[in-house]
mmCIF file of C-alpha atoms in Angstrom:
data_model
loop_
_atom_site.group_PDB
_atom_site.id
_atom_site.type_symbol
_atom_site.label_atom_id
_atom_site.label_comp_id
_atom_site.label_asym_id
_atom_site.label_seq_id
_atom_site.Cartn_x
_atom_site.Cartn_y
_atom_site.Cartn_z
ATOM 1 C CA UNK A 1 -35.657 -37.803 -26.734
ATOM 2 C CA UNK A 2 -36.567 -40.941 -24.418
ATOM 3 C CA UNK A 3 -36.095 -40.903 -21.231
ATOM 4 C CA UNK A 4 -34.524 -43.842 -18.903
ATOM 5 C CA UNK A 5 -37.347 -46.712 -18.947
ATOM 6 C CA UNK A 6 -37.046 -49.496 -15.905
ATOM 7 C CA UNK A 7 -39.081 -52.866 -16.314
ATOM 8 C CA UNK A 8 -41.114 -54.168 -14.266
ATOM 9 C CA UNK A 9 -42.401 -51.822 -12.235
ATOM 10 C CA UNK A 10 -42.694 -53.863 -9.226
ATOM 11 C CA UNK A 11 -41.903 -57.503 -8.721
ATOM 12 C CA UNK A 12 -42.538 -59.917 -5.606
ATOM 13 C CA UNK A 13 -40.118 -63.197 -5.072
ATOM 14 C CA UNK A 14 -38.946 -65.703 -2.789
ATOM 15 C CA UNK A 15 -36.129 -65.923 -0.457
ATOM 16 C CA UNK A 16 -33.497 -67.734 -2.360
ATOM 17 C CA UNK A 17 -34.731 -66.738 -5.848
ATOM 18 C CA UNK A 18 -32.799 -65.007 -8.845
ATOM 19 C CA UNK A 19 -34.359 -61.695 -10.189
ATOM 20 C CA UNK A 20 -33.100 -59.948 -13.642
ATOM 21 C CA UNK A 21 -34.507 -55.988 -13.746
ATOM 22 C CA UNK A 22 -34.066 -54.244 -16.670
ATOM 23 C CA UNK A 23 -33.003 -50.834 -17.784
ATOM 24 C CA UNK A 24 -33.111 -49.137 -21.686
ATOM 25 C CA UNK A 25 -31.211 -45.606 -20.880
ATOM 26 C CA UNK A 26 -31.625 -42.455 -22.288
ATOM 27 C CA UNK A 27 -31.030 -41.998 -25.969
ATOM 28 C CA UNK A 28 -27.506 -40.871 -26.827
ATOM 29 C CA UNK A 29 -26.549 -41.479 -22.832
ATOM 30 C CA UNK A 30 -23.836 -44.318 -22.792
ATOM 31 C CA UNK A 31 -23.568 -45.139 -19.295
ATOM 32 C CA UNK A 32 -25.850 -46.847 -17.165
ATOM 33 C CA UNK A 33 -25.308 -47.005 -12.739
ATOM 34 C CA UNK A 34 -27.338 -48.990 -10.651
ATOM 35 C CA UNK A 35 -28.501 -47.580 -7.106
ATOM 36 C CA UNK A 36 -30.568 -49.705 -4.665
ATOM 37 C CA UNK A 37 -33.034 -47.572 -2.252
ATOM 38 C CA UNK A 38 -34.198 -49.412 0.905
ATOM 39 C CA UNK A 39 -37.211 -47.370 2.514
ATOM 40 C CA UNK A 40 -36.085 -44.539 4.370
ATOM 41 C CA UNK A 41 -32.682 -44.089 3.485
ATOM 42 C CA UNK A 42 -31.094 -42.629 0.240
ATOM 43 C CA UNK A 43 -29.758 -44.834 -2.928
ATOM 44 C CA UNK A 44 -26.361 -47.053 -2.650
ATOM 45 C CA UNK A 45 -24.263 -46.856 -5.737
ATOM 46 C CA UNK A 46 -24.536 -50.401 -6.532
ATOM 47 C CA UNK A 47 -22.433 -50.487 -10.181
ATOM 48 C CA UNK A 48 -21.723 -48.596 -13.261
ATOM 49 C CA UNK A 49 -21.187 -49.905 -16.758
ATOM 50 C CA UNK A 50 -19.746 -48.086 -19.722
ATOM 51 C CA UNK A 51 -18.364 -49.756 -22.862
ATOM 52 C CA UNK A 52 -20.171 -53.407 -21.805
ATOM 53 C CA UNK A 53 -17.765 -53.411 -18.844
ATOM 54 C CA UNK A 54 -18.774 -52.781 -15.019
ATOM 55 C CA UNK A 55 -16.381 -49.516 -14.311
ATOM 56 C CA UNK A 56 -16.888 -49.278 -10.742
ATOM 57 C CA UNK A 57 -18.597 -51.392 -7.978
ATOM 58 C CA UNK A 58 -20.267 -50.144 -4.381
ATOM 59 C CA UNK A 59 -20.090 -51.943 -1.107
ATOM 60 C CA UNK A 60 -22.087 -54.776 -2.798
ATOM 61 C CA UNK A 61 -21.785 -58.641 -2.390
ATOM 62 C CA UNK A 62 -20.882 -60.706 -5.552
ATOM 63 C CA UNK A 63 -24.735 -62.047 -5.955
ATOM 64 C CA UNK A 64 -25.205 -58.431 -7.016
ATOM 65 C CA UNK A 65 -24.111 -58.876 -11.218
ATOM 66 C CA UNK A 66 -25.040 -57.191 -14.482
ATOM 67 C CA UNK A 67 -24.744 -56.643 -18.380
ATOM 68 C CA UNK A 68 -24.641 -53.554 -20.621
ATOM 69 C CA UNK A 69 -25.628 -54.538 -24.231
ATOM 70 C CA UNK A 70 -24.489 -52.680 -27.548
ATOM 71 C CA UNK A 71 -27.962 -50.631 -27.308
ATOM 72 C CA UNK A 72 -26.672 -49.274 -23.751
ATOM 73 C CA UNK A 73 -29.084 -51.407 -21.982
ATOM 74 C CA UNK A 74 -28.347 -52.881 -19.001
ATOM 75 C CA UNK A 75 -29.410 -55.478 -16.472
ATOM 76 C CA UNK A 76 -29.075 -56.423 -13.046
ATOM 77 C CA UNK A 77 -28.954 -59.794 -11.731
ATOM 78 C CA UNK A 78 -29.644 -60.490 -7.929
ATOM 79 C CA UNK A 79 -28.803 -64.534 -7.049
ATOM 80 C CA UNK A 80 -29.910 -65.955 -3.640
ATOM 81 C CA UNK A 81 -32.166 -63.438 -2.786
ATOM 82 C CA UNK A 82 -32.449 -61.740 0.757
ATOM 83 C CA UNK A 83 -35.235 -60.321 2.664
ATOM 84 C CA UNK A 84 -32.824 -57.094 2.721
ATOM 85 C CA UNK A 85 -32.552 -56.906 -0.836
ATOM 86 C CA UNK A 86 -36.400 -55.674 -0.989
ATOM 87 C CA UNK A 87 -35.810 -51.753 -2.189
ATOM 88 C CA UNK A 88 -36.196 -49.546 -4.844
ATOM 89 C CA UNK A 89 -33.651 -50.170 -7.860
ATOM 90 C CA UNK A 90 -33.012 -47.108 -9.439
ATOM 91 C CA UNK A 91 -31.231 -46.848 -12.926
ATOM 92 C CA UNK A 92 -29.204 -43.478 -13.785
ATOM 93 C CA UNK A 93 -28.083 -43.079 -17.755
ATOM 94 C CA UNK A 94 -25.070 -40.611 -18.317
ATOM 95 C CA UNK A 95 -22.598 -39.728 -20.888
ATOM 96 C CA UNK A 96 -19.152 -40.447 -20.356
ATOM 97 C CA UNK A 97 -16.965 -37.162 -20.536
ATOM 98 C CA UNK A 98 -20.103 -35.027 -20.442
ATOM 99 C CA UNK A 99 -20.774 -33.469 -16.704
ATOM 100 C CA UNK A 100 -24.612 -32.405 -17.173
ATOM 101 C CA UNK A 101 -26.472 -35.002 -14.460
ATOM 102 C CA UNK A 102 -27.906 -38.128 -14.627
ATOM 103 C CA UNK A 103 -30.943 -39.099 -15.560
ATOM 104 C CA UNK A 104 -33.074 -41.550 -13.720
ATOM 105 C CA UNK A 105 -35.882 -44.234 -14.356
ATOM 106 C CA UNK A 106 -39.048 -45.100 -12.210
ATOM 107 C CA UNK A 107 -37.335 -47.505 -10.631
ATOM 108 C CA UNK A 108 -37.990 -51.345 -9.875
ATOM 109 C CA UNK A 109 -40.018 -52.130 -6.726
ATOM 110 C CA UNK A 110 -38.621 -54.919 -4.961
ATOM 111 C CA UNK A 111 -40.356 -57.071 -2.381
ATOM 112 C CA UNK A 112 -38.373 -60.459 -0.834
ATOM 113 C CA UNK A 113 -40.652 -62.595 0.683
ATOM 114 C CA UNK B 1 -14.497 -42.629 1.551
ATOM 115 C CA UNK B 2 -16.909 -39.946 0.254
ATOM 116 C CA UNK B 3 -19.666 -39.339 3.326
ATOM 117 C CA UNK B 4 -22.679 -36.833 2.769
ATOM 118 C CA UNK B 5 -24.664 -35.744 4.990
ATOM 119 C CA UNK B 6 -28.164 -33.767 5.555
ATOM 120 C CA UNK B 7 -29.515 -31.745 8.341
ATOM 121 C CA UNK B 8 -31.813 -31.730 9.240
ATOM 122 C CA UNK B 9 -33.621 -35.279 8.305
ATOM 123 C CA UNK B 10 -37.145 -33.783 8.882
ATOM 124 C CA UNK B 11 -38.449 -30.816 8.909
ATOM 125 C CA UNK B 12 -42.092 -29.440 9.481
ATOM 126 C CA UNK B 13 -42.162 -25.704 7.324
ATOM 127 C CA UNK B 14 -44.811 -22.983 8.497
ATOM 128 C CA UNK B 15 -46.734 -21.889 4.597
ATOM 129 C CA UNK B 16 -45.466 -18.920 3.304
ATOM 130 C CA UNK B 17 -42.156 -19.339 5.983
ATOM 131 C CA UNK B 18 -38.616 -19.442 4.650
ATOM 132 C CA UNK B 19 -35.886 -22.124 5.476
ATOM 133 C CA UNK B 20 -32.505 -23.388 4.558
ATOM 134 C CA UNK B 21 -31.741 -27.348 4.355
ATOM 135 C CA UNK B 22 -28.023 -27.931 4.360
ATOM 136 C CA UNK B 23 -25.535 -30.742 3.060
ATOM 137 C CA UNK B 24 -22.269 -31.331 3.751
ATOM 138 C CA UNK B 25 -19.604 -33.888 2.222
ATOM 139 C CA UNK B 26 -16.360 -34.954 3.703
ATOM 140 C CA UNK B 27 -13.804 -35.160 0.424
ATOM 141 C CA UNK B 28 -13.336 -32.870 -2.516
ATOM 142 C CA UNK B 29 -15.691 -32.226 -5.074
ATOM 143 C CA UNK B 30 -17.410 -30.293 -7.333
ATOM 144 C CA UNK B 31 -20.078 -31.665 -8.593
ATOM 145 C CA UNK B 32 -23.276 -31.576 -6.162
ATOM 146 C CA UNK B 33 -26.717 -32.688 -7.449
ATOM 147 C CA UNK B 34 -30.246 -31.649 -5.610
ATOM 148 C CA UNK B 35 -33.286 -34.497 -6.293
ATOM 149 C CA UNK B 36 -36.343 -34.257 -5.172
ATOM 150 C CA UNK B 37 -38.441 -37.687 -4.391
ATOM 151 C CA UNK B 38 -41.986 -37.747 -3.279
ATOM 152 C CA UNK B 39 -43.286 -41.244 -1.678
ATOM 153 C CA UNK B 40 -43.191 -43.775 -3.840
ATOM 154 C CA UNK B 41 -41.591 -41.989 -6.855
ATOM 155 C CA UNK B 42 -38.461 -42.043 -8.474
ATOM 156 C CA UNK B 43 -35.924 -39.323 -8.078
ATOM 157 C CA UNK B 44 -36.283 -35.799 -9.746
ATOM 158 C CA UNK B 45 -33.551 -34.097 -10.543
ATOM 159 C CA UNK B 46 -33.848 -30.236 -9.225
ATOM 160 C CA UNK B 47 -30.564 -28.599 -9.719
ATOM 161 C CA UNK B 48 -26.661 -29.335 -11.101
ATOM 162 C CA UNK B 49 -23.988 -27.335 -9.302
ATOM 163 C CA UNK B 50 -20.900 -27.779 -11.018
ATOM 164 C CA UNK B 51 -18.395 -25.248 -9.610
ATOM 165 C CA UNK B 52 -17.530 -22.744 -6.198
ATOM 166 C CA UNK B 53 -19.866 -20.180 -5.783
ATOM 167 C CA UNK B 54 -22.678 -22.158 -8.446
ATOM 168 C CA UNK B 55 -26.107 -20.717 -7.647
ATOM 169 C CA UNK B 56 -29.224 -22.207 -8.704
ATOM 170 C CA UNK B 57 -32.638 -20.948 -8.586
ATOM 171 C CA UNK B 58 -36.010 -22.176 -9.679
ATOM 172 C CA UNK B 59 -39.611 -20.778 -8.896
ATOM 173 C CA UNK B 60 -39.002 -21.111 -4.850
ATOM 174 C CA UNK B 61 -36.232 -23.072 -4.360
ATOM 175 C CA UNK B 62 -32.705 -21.586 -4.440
ATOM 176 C CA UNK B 63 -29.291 -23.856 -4.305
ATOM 177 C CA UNK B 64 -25.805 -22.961 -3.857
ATOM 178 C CA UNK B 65 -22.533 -24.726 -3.602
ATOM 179 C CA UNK B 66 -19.282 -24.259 -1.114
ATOM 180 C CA UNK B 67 -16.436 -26.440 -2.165
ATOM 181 C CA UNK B 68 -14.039 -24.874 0.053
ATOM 182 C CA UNK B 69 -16.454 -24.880 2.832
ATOM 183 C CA UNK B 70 -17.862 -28.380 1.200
ATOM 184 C CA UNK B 71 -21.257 -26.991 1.899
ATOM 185 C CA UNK B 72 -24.370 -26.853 -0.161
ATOM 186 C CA UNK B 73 -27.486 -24.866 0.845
ATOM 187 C CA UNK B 74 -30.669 -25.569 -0.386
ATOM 188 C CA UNK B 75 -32.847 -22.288 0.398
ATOM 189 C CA UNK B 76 -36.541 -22.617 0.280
ATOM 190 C CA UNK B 77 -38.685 -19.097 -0.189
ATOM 191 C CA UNK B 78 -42.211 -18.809 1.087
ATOM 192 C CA UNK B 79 -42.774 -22.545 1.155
ATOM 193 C CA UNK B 80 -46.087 -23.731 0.075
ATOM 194 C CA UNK B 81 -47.623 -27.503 0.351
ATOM 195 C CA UNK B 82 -46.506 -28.353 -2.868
ATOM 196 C CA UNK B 83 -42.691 -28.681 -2.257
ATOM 197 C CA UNK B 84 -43.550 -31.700 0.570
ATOM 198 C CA UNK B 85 -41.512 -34.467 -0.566
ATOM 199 C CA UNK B 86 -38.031 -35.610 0.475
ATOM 200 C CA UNK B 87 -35.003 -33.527 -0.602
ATOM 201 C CA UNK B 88 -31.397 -35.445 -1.048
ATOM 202 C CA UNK B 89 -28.106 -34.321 -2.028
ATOM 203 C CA UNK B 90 -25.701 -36.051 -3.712
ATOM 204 C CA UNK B 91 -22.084 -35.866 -4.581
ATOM 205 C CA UNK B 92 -20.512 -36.625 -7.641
ATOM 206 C CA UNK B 93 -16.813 -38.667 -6.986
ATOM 207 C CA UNK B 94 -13.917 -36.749 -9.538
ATOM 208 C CA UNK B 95 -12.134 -39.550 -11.618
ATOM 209 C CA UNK B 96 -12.824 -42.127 -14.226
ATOM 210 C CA UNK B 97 -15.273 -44.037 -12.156
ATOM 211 C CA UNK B 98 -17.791 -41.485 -11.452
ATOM 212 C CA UNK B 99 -20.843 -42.548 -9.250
ATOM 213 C CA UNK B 100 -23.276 -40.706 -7.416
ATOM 214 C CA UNK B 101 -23.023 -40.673 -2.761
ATOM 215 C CA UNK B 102 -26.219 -39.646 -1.917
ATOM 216 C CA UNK B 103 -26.998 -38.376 1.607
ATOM 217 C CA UNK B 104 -30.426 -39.665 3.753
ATOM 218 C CA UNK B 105 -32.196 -37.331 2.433
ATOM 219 C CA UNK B 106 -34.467 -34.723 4.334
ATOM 220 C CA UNK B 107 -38.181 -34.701 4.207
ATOM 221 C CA UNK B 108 -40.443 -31.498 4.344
ATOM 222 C CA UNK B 109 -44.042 -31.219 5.343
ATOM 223 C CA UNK B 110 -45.435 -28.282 4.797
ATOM 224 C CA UNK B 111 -48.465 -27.312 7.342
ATOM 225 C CA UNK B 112 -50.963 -24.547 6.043
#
């Protein structure tokens, strides 16, 4: 059984800039929420996907999209990058229906510059 | 809107002491989840509590869930250096959309 892989570990951009991070979840998991961790405070529910549809959306703006693929995998696009965007991305796979946790990846380092 | 919170946010443990780390929520639910994240790291998941009166225990640490009370207790025996790290709660929103409210977490340090 895999576990929930994020890529790339850590990633440096510009003010302005677009940034994809990716996430393969956990084999037979077929949900996939994004949480954004800014240093010293806990994650913010970004989104969730299930079926290749977002199925439920946090407190984020619009610049904030992603994808879920037939594999599960998901993505998440940032447009017009912030300085305050610079966190931790965290990825959480689930099953749908099945109430036994989540299960997260490394996460994605993210630095605005 | 679902609100969690810790208490408290830091806390300095004696070795070989015992404490209790607390987290309350503000709506209904039963579903509470304990991760543990050391500096750096991602989150590891420590305990599910899935219904009132769910206790948890593994090796030192001990967790337990009020839903009427909307109270979970996260009970640390004899503490030793290894469990520094942060400690958050999080609650688990009933419905179709499920998603995770995590509080701020609360970071031990344990001193010898």
């Amino acid at each position: 059984e895999t576990g929930v892989t994020q890529s790339p570990t850590h990633l440096i951009k510009t003010r302005g800039q677009q940034v994809t991070l990716r996430c393969s979840s956990q084999s037979g998991h077929n949900t996939v929420s994004w949480y954004q961790q800014a240093l010293g405070q806990g994650p913010q529910f970004i989104f969730q996907y299930y079926r290749e549809e977002e199925n439920g959306r946090g407190n984020f703006p619009p610049r904030f999209s992603g994808l879920q693929f037939p594999n599960y995998s998901s993505e998440l696009n940032v447009n017009a990058l912030e300085l305050d965007d610079s966190a931790l991305y965290l990825c959480a796979s689930s099953l749908v229906g099945v109430v036994h946790g989540y299960t997260f990846g490394s996460g994605t380092r993210l630095t605005v510059v | 809107e679902l609100k969690v919170e810790q208490n408290p946010l830091f806390l300095s443990m004696q070795e070989g002491k015992n404490y209790t780390i607390y987290c309350n929520y503000s709506t209904t639910s039963d579903r509470l989840y304990w991760y543990r994240q050391d500096p750096g790291k991602s989150l590891e998941s420590l305990f599910v509590l899935l219904s009132n009166g769910a206790v948890k225990q593994e090796g030192r640490l001990m967790a337990s869930l009020d839903t009427k009370a909307r109270l979970s207790t996260l009970h640390i025996t004899a503490a030793v250096h290894d469990l520094s790290a942060t400690y958050f709660c999080a609650v688990d929103s009933t419905g179709a959309n499920s998603k995770l409210t995590f509080g701020k977490g609360i970071t031990l340090s344990v001193r010898p």
